[in-house]
PDB file of C-alpha atoms and ligand atoms in Angstrom:
ATOM      1  CA  MET A 101      82.025  92.959 114.909  1.00  0.00           C
ATOM      2  CA  GLY A 102      85.447  93.804 116.244  1.00  0.00           C
ATOM      3  CA  ALA A 103      87.224  90.700 116.708  1.00  0.00           C
ATOM      4  CA  GLN A 104      86.181  89.739 112.735  1.00  0.00           C
ATOM      5  CA  GLN A 105      87.981  92.820 111.500  1.00  0.00           C
ATOM      6  CA  PRO A 106      90.481  92.615 109.633  1.00  0.00           C
ATOM      7  CA  ASP A 107      94.391  93.237 111.470  1.00  0.00           C
ATOM      8  CA  PRO A 108      95.745  96.234 109.455  1.00  0.00           C
ATOM      9  CA  ASP A 109      99.246  94.908 110.937  1.00  0.00           C
ATOM     10  CA  ILE A 110      98.663  91.504 109.518  1.00  0.00           C
ATOM     11  CA  HIS A 111      97.924  93.031 105.704  1.00  0.00           C
ATOM     12  CA  VAL A 112     101.443  94.778 106.094  1.00  0.00           C
ATOM     13  CA  ILE A 113     102.962  91.892 106.868  1.00  0.00           C
ATOM     14  CA  ASN A 114     101.322  90.234 104.523  1.00  0.00           C
ATOM     15  CA  ARG A 115     101.473  92.148 102.198  1.00  0.00           C
ATOM     16  CA  ARG A 116     105.196  92.630 102.277  1.00  0.00           C
ATOM     17  CA  ALA A 117     105.764  89.093 102.458  1.00  0.00           C
ATOM     18  CA  LEU A 118     103.697  88.286  99.054  1.00  0.00           C
ATOM     19  CA  LEU A 119     105.761  91.470  96.792  1.00  0.00           C
ATOM     20  CA  ARG A 120     109.180  89.537  98.249  1.00  0.00           C
ATOM     21  CA  ALA A 121     108.044  86.106  97.144  1.00  0.00           C
ATOM     22  CA  GLY A 122     106.462  87.664  93.797  1.00  0.00           C
ATOM     23  CA  ILE A 123     103.761  86.212  94.177  1.00  0.00           C
ATOM     24  CA  LEU A 124     101.460  89.246  94.741  1.00  0.00           C
ATOM     25  CA  ALA A 125     101.146  90.380  91.011  1.00  0.00           C
ATOM     26  CA  GLY A 126     101.615  87.460  89.423  1.00  0.00           C
ATOM     27  CA  GLY A 127      99.968  84.479  91.387  1.00  0.00           C
ATOM     28  CA  ILE A 128      99.308  80.815  91.207  1.00  0.00           C
ATOM     29  CA  LEU A 129      96.032  79.923  89.281  1.00  0.00           C
ATOM     30  CA  THR A 130      94.061  82.328  92.664  1.00  0.00           C
ATOM     31  CA  GLY A 131      97.068  83.865  93.385  1.00  0.00           C
ATOM     32  CA  ALA A 132      97.670  81.729  96.654  1.00  0.00           C
ATOM     33  CA  ALA A 133     100.425  82.610  99.300  1.00  0.00           C
ATOM     34  CA  SER A 134     103.038  80.348  99.859  1.00  0.00           C
ATOM     35  CA  ALA A 135     102.826  78.305 103.139  1.00  0.00           C
ATOM     36  CA  GLY A 136     105.811  80.163 104.450  1.00  0.00           C
ATOM     37  CA  THR A 137     104.021  83.541 104.167  1.00  0.00           C
ATOM     38  CA  ALA A 138     101.103  81.458 106.073  1.00  0.00           C
ATOM     39  CA  VAL A 139     103.547  80.370 108.700  1.00  0.00           C
ATOM     40  CA  PHE A 140     104.791  84.082 109.059  1.00  0.00           C
ATOM     41  CA  ALA A 141     101.703  86.195 109.448  1.00  0.00           C
ATOM     42  CA  ARG A 142     100.322  83.786 111.564  1.00  0.00           C
ATOM     43  CA  THR A 143     103.296  84.291 114.038  1.00  0.00           C
ATOM     44  CA  ALA A 144     101.788  87.978 114.527  1.00  0.00           C
ATOM     45  CA  GLN A 145      97.920  86.603 114.852  1.00  0.00           C
ATOM     46  CA  PRO A 146      96.634  87.763 118.581  1.00  0.00           C
ATOM     47  CA  SER A 147      97.013  84.432 120.235  1.00  0.00           C
ATOM     48  CA  ASN A 148      93.010  84.835 121.692  1.00  0.00           C
ATOM     49  CA  ARG A 149      92.027  85.607 117.953  1.00  0.00           C
ATOM     50  CA  THR A 150      88.571  82.895 117.136  1.00  0.00           C
ATOM     51  CA  ALA A 151      88.093  83.609 113.435  1.00  0.00           C
ATOM     52  CA  PRO A 152      90.289  82.029 110.996  1.00  0.00           C
ATOM     53  CA  ASP A 153      91.653  85.569 109.586  1.00  0.00           C
ATOM     54  CA  GLN A 154      95.012  83.881 108.455  1.00  0.00           C
ATOM     55  CA  ARG A 155      94.958  80.194 106.566  1.00  0.00           C
ATOM     56  CA  ALA A 156      95.826  77.483 108.989  1.00  0.00           C
ATOM     57  CA  ALA A 157      99.109  75.791 107.460  1.00  0.00           C
ATOM     58  CA  THR A 158      99.504  72.928 108.310  1.00  0.00           C
ATOM     59  CA  PRO A 159      96.913  69.843 108.485  1.00  0.00           C
ATOM     60  CA  ASP A 160      96.452  69.769 112.174  1.00  0.00           C
ATOM     61  CA  GLN A 161      96.121  73.596 112.294  1.00  0.00           C
ATOM     62  CA  ALA A 162      93.498  73.486 109.902  1.00  0.00           C
ATOM     63  CA  TRP A 163      91.931  70.868 111.623  1.00  0.00           C
ATOM     64  CA  ALA A 164      91.931  72.480 114.995  1.00  0.00           C
ATOM     65  CA  THR A 165      90.065  75.709 113.365  1.00  0.00           C
ATOM     66  CA  LEU A 166      87.591  73.029 112.564  1.00  0.00           C
ATOM     67  CA  ARG A 167      87.148  72.102 115.984  1.00  0.00           C
ATOM     68  CA  GLU A 168      87.580  75.860 117.594  1.00  0.00           C
ATOM     69  CA  GLY A 169      84.469  76.815 114.771  1.00  0.00           C
ATOM     70  CA  ASN A 170      82.138  74.044 115.250  1.00  0.00           C
ATOM     71  CA  ARG A 171      82.667  74.985 119.157  1.00  0.00           C
ATOM     72  CA  ARG A 172      81.587  77.709 118.787  1.00  0.00           C
ATOM     73  CA  TRP A 173      78.437  76.352 116.604  1.00  0.00           C
ATOM     74  CA  VAL A 174      76.976  74.217 119.510  1.00  0.00           C
ATOM     75  CA  ASN A 175      77.122  76.541 122.280  1.00  0.00           C
ATOM     76  CA  GLY A 176      75.399  78.601 119.574  1.00  0.00           C
ATOM     77  CA  THR A 177      78.604  81.540 120.140  1.00  0.00           C
ATOM     78  CA  ALA A 178      79.044  81.444 116.451  1.00  0.00           C
ATOM     79  CA  THR A 179      81.048  84.683 115.672  1.00  0.00           C
ATOM     80  CA  HIS A 180      80.491  84.349 111.723  1.00  0.00           C
ATOM     81  CA  PRO A 181      83.678  85.418 111.212  1.00  0.00           C
ATOM     82  CA  HIS A 182      84.638  86.675 107.404  1.00  0.00           C
ATOM     83  CA  GLN A 183      81.077  87.665 106.012  1.00  0.00           C
ATOM     84  CA  ASP A 184      81.534  90.625 105.599  1.00  0.00           C
ATOM     85  CA  ALA A 185      82.320  93.805 102.786  1.00  0.00           C
ATOM     86  CA  ASP A 186      85.744  93.892 104.176  1.00  0.00           C
ATOM     87  CA  ARG A 187      86.706  89.899 103.904  1.00  0.00           C
ATOM     88  CA  ARG A 188      84.530  90.114 100.536  1.00  0.00           C
ATOM     89  CA  ARG A 189      86.999  92.509  99.225  1.00  0.00           C
ATOM     90  CA  GLU A 190      90.102  90.762 101.044  1.00  0.00           C
ATOM     91  CA  VAL A 191      89.468  87.464  98.686  1.00  0.00           C
ATOM     92  CA  ALA A 192      88.440  89.164  95.433  1.00  0.00           C
ATOM     93  CA  GLN A 193      91.834  88.873  93.600  1.00  0.00           C
ATOM     94  CA  LYS A 194      92.796  85.835  95.893  1.00  0.00           C
ATOM     95  CA  GLN A 195      91.948  82.808  97.623  1.00  0.00           C
ATOM     96  CA  ASN A 196      93.658  80.435  99.967  1.00  0.00           C
ATOM     97  CA  PRO A 197      91.389  78.342 101.993  1.00  0.00           C
ATOM     98  CA  PHE A 198      92.265  76.198 104.998  1.00  0.00           C
ATOM     99  CA  ALA A 199      90.671  72.836 104.232  1.00  0.00           C
ATOM    100  CA  VAL A 200      88.403  70.966 101.458  1.00  0.00           C
ATOM    101  CA  VAL A 201      85.179  70.172 103.174  1.00  0.00           C
ATOM    102  CA  PHE A 202      83.038  67.177 101.610  1.00  0.00           C
ATOM    103  CA  SER A 203      79.881  66.889 102.337  1.00  0.00           C
ATOM    104  CA  CYS A 204      76.426  65.716 101.896  1.00  0.00           C
ATOM    105  CA  ILE A 205      73.810  67.666 100.266  1.00  0.00           C
ATOM    106  CA  ASP A 206      71.536  67.860 103.645  1.00  0.00           C
ATOM    107  CA  SER A 207      70.268  71.699 103.510  1.00  0.00           C
ATOM    108  CA  ARG A 208      71.112  70.921 107.800  1.00  0.00           C
ATOM    109  CA  VAL A 209      74.928  70.374 107.304  1.00  0.00           C
ATOM    110  CA  SER A 210      76.107  73.854 105.553  1.00  0.00           C
ATOM    111  CA  PRO A 211      80.028  72.991 106.123  1.00  0.00           C
ATOM    112  CA  GLU A 212      80.337  77.267 106.551  1.00  0.00           C
ATOM    113  CA  LEU A 213      77.422  77.568 109.013  1.00  0.00           C
ATOM    114  CA  VAL A 214      78.771  73.933 110.768  1.00  0.00           C
ATOM    115  CA  PHE A 215      82.339  74.941 111.428  1.00  0.00           C
ATOM    116  CA  ASP A 216      81.812  78.934 112.051  1.00  0.00           C
ATOM    117  CA  THR A 217      84.092  80.127 108.453  1.00  0.00           C
ATOM    118  CA  GLY A 218      82.980  82.727 105.878  1.00  0.00           C
ATOM    119  CA  LEU A 219      83.783  84.280 102.457  1.00  0.00           C
ATOM    120  CA  GLY A 220      87.342  82.376 101.328  1.00  0.00           C
ATOM    121  CA  ASP A 221      87.602  80.100 103.869  1.00  0.00           C
ATOM    122  CA  LEU A 222      86.909  76.456 102.461  1.00  0.00           C
ATOM    123  CA  PHE A 223      86.654  74.905  99.093  1.00  0.00           C
ATOM    124  CA  VAL A 224      83.079  72.945  99.680  1.00  0.00           C
ATOM    125  CA  VAL A 225      82.739  69.959  97.339  1.00  0.00           C
ATOM    126  CA  ARG A 226      79.034  68.392  97.959  1.00  0.00           C
ATOM    127  CA  THR A 227      77.133  65.298  96.471  1.00  0.00           C
ATOM    128  CA  ALA A 228      74.633  63.279  97.961  1.00  0.00           C
ATOM    129  CA  ALA A 229      75.669  61.211 101.202  1.00  0.00           C
ATOM    130  CA  GLN A 230      79.212  62.804 100.035  1.00  0.00           C
ATOM    131  CA  THR A 231      79.619  59.977  96.855  1.00  0.00           C
ATOM    132  CA  ILE A 232      82.209  60.263  94.734  1.00  0.00           C
ATOM    133  CA  ASP A 233      82.833  59.816  91.318  1.00  0.00           C
ATOM    134  CA  PRO A 234      85.954  61.204  89.169  1.00  0.00           C
ATOM    135  CA  LEU A 235      84.509  64.939  88.501  1.00  0.00           C
ATOM    136  CA  VAL A 236      83.815  65.190  92.577  1.00  0.00           C
ATOM    137  CA  THR A 237      87.563  63.504  93.382  1.00  0.00           C
ATOM    138  CA  GLY A 238      88.468  66.480  90.670  1.00  0.00           C
ATOM    139  CA  ALA A 239      87.121  69.229  92.985  1.00  0.00           C
ATOM    140  CA  ALA A 240      88.334  67.902  95.998  1.00  0.00           C
ATOM    141  CA  GLU A 241      92.069  67.865  94.562  1.00  0.00           C
ATOM    142  CA  TYR A 242      91.788  71.017  93.437  1.00  0.00           C
ATOM    143  CA  GLY A 243      92.529  72.210  96.768  1.00  0.00           C
ATOM    144  CA  PRO A 244      95.491  70.549  97.775  1.00  0.00           C
ATOM    145  CA  ALA A 245      97.193  70.557  94.592  1.00  0.00           C
ATOM    146  CA  GLU A 246      96.715  73.919  93.156  1.00  0.00           C
ATOM    147  CA  VAL A 247      96.938  76.161  96.521  1.00  0.00           C
ATOM    148  CA  GLY A 248      97.989  72.831  99.147  1.00  0.00           C
ATOM    149  CA  THR A 249      95.712  73.458 100.955  1.00  0.00           C
ATOM    150  CA  PRO A 250      96.610  71.021 104.359  1.00  0.00           C
ATOM    151  CA  LEU A 251      93.358  69.408 104.686  1.00  0.00           C
ATOM    152  CA  VAL A 252      90.287  66.941 103.324  1.00  0.00           C
ATOM    153  CA  VAL A 253      87.255  66.562 105.455  1.00  0.00           C
ATOM    154  CA  VAL A 254      84.815  63.993 104.827  1.00  0.00           C
ATOM    155  CA  LEU A 255      81.223  64.808 106.130  1.00  0.00           C
ATOM    156  CA  GLY A 256      78.658  62.306 106.607  1.00  0.00           C
ATOM    157  CA  HIS A 257      75.721  63.097 108.913  1.00  0.00           C
ATOM    158  CA  GLN A 258      73.672  61.875 111.427  1.00  0.00           C
ATOM    159  CA  ARG A 259      70.029  60.522 109.416  1.00  0.00           C
ATOM    160  CA  CYS A 260      71.523  61.121 105.894  1.00  0.00           C
ATOM    161  CA  GLY A 261      68.624  61.495 103.664  1.00  0.00           C
ATOM    162  CA  ALA A 262      70.175  59.716 100.701  1.00  0.00           C
ATOM    163  CA  VAL A 263      71.635  56.638 103.153  1.00  0.00           C
ATOM    164  CA  THR A 264      68.355  56.091 104.098  1.00  0.00           C
ATOM    165  CA  ALA A 265      66.235  55.834 100.406  1.00  0.00           C
ATOM    166  CA  ALA A 266      69.884  54.034  99.094  1.00  0.00           C
ATOM    167  CA  ALA A 267      69.339  51.228 102.074  1.00  0.00           C
ATOM    168  CA  GLU A 268      65.653  51.463 101.495  1.00  0.00           C
ATOM    169  CA  SER A 269      66.143  50.873  97.845  1.00  0.00           C
ATOM    170  CA  LEU A 270      68.242  48.268  98.261  1.00  0.00           C
ATOM    171  CA  HIS A 271      66.224  46.209 100.743  1.00  0.00           C
ATOM    172  CA  GLU A 272      63.591  46.272  99.029  1.00  0.00           C
ATOM    173  CA  HIS A 273      65.242  45.626  95.336  1.00  0.00           C
ATOM    174  CA  LYS A 274      63.493  48.294  93.986  1.00  0.00           C
ATOM    175  CA  LYS A 275      65.532  50.933  91.951  1.00  0.00           C
ATOM    176  CA  LEU A 276      65.252  54.342  92.615  1.00  0.00           C
ATOM    177  CA  PRO A 277      64.328  56.880  89.642  1.00  0.00           C
ATOM    178  CA  GLY A 278      66.344  58.309  87.373  1.00  0.00           C
ATOM    179  CA  GLU A 279      69.881  58.373  88.721  1.00  0.00           C
ATOM    180  CA  LEU A 280      69.040  57.892  91.969  1.00  0.00           C
ATOM    181  CA  SER A 281      70.099  54.582  91.837  1.00  0.00           C
ATOM    182  CA  THR A 282      74.150  55.512  90.505  1.00  0.00           C
ATOM    183  CA  ILE A 283      73.665  56.997  94.167  1.00  0.00           C
ATOM    184  CA  ALA A 284      72.209  53.553  95.492  1.00  0.00           C
ATOM    185  CA  SER A 285      74.532  51.951  93.735  1.00  0.00           C
ATOM    186  CA  ALA A 286      77.616  54.386  95.298  1.00  0.00           C
ATOM    187  CA  LEU A 287      76.487  52.940  98.812  1.00  0.00           C
ATOM    188  CA  ARG A 288      75.872  49.210  98.220  1.00  0.00           C
ATOM    189  CA  SER A 289      79.282  48.094  99.868  1.00  0.00           C
ATOM    190  CA  ALA A 290      78.672  49.804 102.615  1.00  0.00           C
ATOM    191  CA  TYR A 291      74.969  48.624 102.911  1.00  0.00           C
ATOM    192  CA  THR A 292      76.149  45.208 102.542  1.00  0.00           C
ATOM    193  CA  ARG A 293      78.710  45.715 105.540  1.00  0.00           C
ATOM    194  CA  SER A 294      76.507  47.722 107.880  1.00  0.00           C
ATOM    195  CA  GLY A 295      73.394  45.319 107.947  1.00  0.00           C
ATOM    196  CA  GLY A 296      70.825  47.340 107.147  1.00  0.00           C
ATOM    197  CA  ASP A 297      71.891  49.528 110.690  1.00  0.00           C
ATOM    198  CA  VAL A 298      71.233  53.213 108.837  1.00  0.00           C
ATOM    199  CA  ASP A 299      73.359  55.189 110.878  1.00  0.00           C
ATOM    200  CA  LYS A 300      76.370  52.532 110.704  1.00  0.00           C
ATOM    201  CA  MET A 301      76.092  53.013 106.713  1.00  0.00           C
ATOM    202  CA  ILE A 302      76.502  56.877 106.799  1.00  0.00           C
ATOM    203  CA  ARG A 303      79.537  55.907 109.454  1.00  0.00           C
ATOM    204  CA  ILE A 304      81.542  53.288 107.189  1.00  0.00           C
ATOM    205  CA  ASN A 305      80.618  54.706 103.550  1.00  0.00           C
ATOM    206  CA  THR A 306      82.256  57.961 104.849  1.00  0.00           C
ATOM    207  CA  VAL A 307      85.266  56.397 106.002  1.00  0.00           C
ATOM    208  CA  ASP A 308      85.339  54.049 102.878  1.00  0.00           C
ATOM    209  CA  VAL A 309      85.586  57.535 100.463  1.00  0.00           C
ATOM    210  CA  VAL A 310      88.206  58.672 102.902  1.00  0.00           C
ATOM    211  CA  ASN A 311      90.052  55.375 102.177  1.00  0.00           C
ATOM    212  CA  GLN A 312      89.429  56.411  98.602  1.00  0.00           C
ATOM    213  CA  LEU A 313      90.275  59.720  98.797  1.00  0.00           C
ATOM    214  CA  LYS A 314      93.253  58.336 100.304  1.00  0.00           C
ATOM    215  CA  LYS A 315      94.686  56.426  97.403  1.00  0.00           C
ATOM    216  CA  ASP A 316      93.636  59.582  94.924  1.00  0.00           C
ATOM    217  CA  ASN A 317      97.350  60.113  93.323  1.00  0.00           C
ATOM    218  CA  LEU A 318      97.400  63.316  93.763  1.00  0.00           C
ATOM    219  CA  PHE A 319      96.478  63.125  97.468  1.00  0.00           C
ATOM    220  CA  ALA A 320      99.002  59.912  98.370  1.00  0.00           C
ATOM    221  CA  PRO A 321     102.459  61.556  97.927  1.00  0.00           C
ATOM    222  CA  ARG A 322     101.030  64.650  99.808  1.00  0.00           C
ATOM    223  CA  ILE A 323      99.831  62.693 102.583  1.00  0.00           C
ATOM    224  CA  ALA A 324     103.003  60.834 103.108  1.00  0.00           C
ATOM    225  CA  LYS A 325     105.052  64.099 103.097  1.00  0.00           C
ATOM    226  CA  GLY A 326     102.579  65.289 106.336  1.00  0.00           C
ATOM    227  CA  LYS A 327     101.058  68.260 103.898  1.00  0.00           C
ATOM    228  CA  LEU A 328      98.259  66.854 103.861  1.00  0.00           C
ATOM    229  CA  LYS A 329      95.434  64.893 106.119  1.00  0.00           C
ATOM    230  CA  VAL A 330      92.455  63.220 104.985  1.00  0.00           C
ATOM    231  CA  ILE A 331      89.928  62.473 107.436  1.00  0.00           C
ATOM    232  CA  GLY A 332      86.394  61.554 108.721  1.00  0.00           C
ATOM    233  CA  VAL A 333      83.814  63.198 110.442  1.00  0.00           C
ATOM    234  CA  TYR A 334      80.369  62.473 111.732  1.00  0.00           C
ATOM    235  CA  TYR A 335      77.693  65.415 111.937  1.00  0.00           C
ATOM    236  CA  SER A 336      75.190  64.818 114.449  1.00  0.00           C
ATOM    237  CA  ILE A 337      71.941  67.085 113.314  1.00  0.00           C
ATOM    238  CA  ASP A 338      70.537  66.849 116.674  1.00  0.00           C
ATOM    239  CA  THR A 339      73.240  68.958 118.411  1.00  0.00           C
ATOM    240  CA  GLY A 340      75.383  70.417 115.774  1.00  0.00           C
ATOM    241  CA  THR A 341      78.345  68.561 116.877  1.00  0.00           C
ATOM    242  CA  VAL A 342      81.226  67.206 114.698  1.00  0.00           C
ATOM    243  CA  THR A 343      83.003  64.086 115.833  1.00  0.00           C
ATOM    244  CA  ARG A 344      86.275  62.679 114.111  1.00  0.00           C
ATOM    245  CA  LEU A 345      86.030  58.773 113.518  1.00  0.00           C
ATOM    246  CA  VAL A 346      88.954  58.346 111.543  1.00  0.00           C
TER     247      VAL A 346
HETATM  248 ZN1   ZN B 512      72.606  63.591 103.376  1.00  0.00          ZN
END
């Protein structure tokens, strides 16, 4: 667990920086640190550290951290960072996640595992086939709008049951029961453009959701300023690999 222990020097630096910024006592909603603090702390971070002990400050840094974590997950060398009592105490009064991951509800696609992260690292939003509506969009907006989270990842995945059920229902013109039919309706456009190929439909839907989020009123100006990226990825259930789609 040595590599996972918080670095006391970083804590001292963080605390000083936070006090200087005057936000330790007051906090902003969840008491997130400023971007400047994150940069300062990261400079003091040993280069061989694998756990995301300090928040990545830019979209590219956030993506690099997720990619590294996924590589560990794929290789069977996951370090399970930020999953101990120290971390629980560390984030008890404030959180500052470095990414929003918007994924399917599928039990085999847990974002914290897939990216080898822990408590306080990710905002996770999950719906069947990562379909969106205003409520879900609001949940995705929270991190970037309120604490400056620099990255939103839309995570589609291989063998998605929700996409498969929707494709079958649309193909057979058979309405799914309850609100499941609403999910199928949300996937109709991707179904049409996929020609009925479920894996293609999964990828098309993921990119569609990225494009919808990019147009979001809160996201668009942040994206234009380079403060936020919205990206789409595909998760292989067979290998554990996350591949960038867009
Ligand atoms: Zn799924």
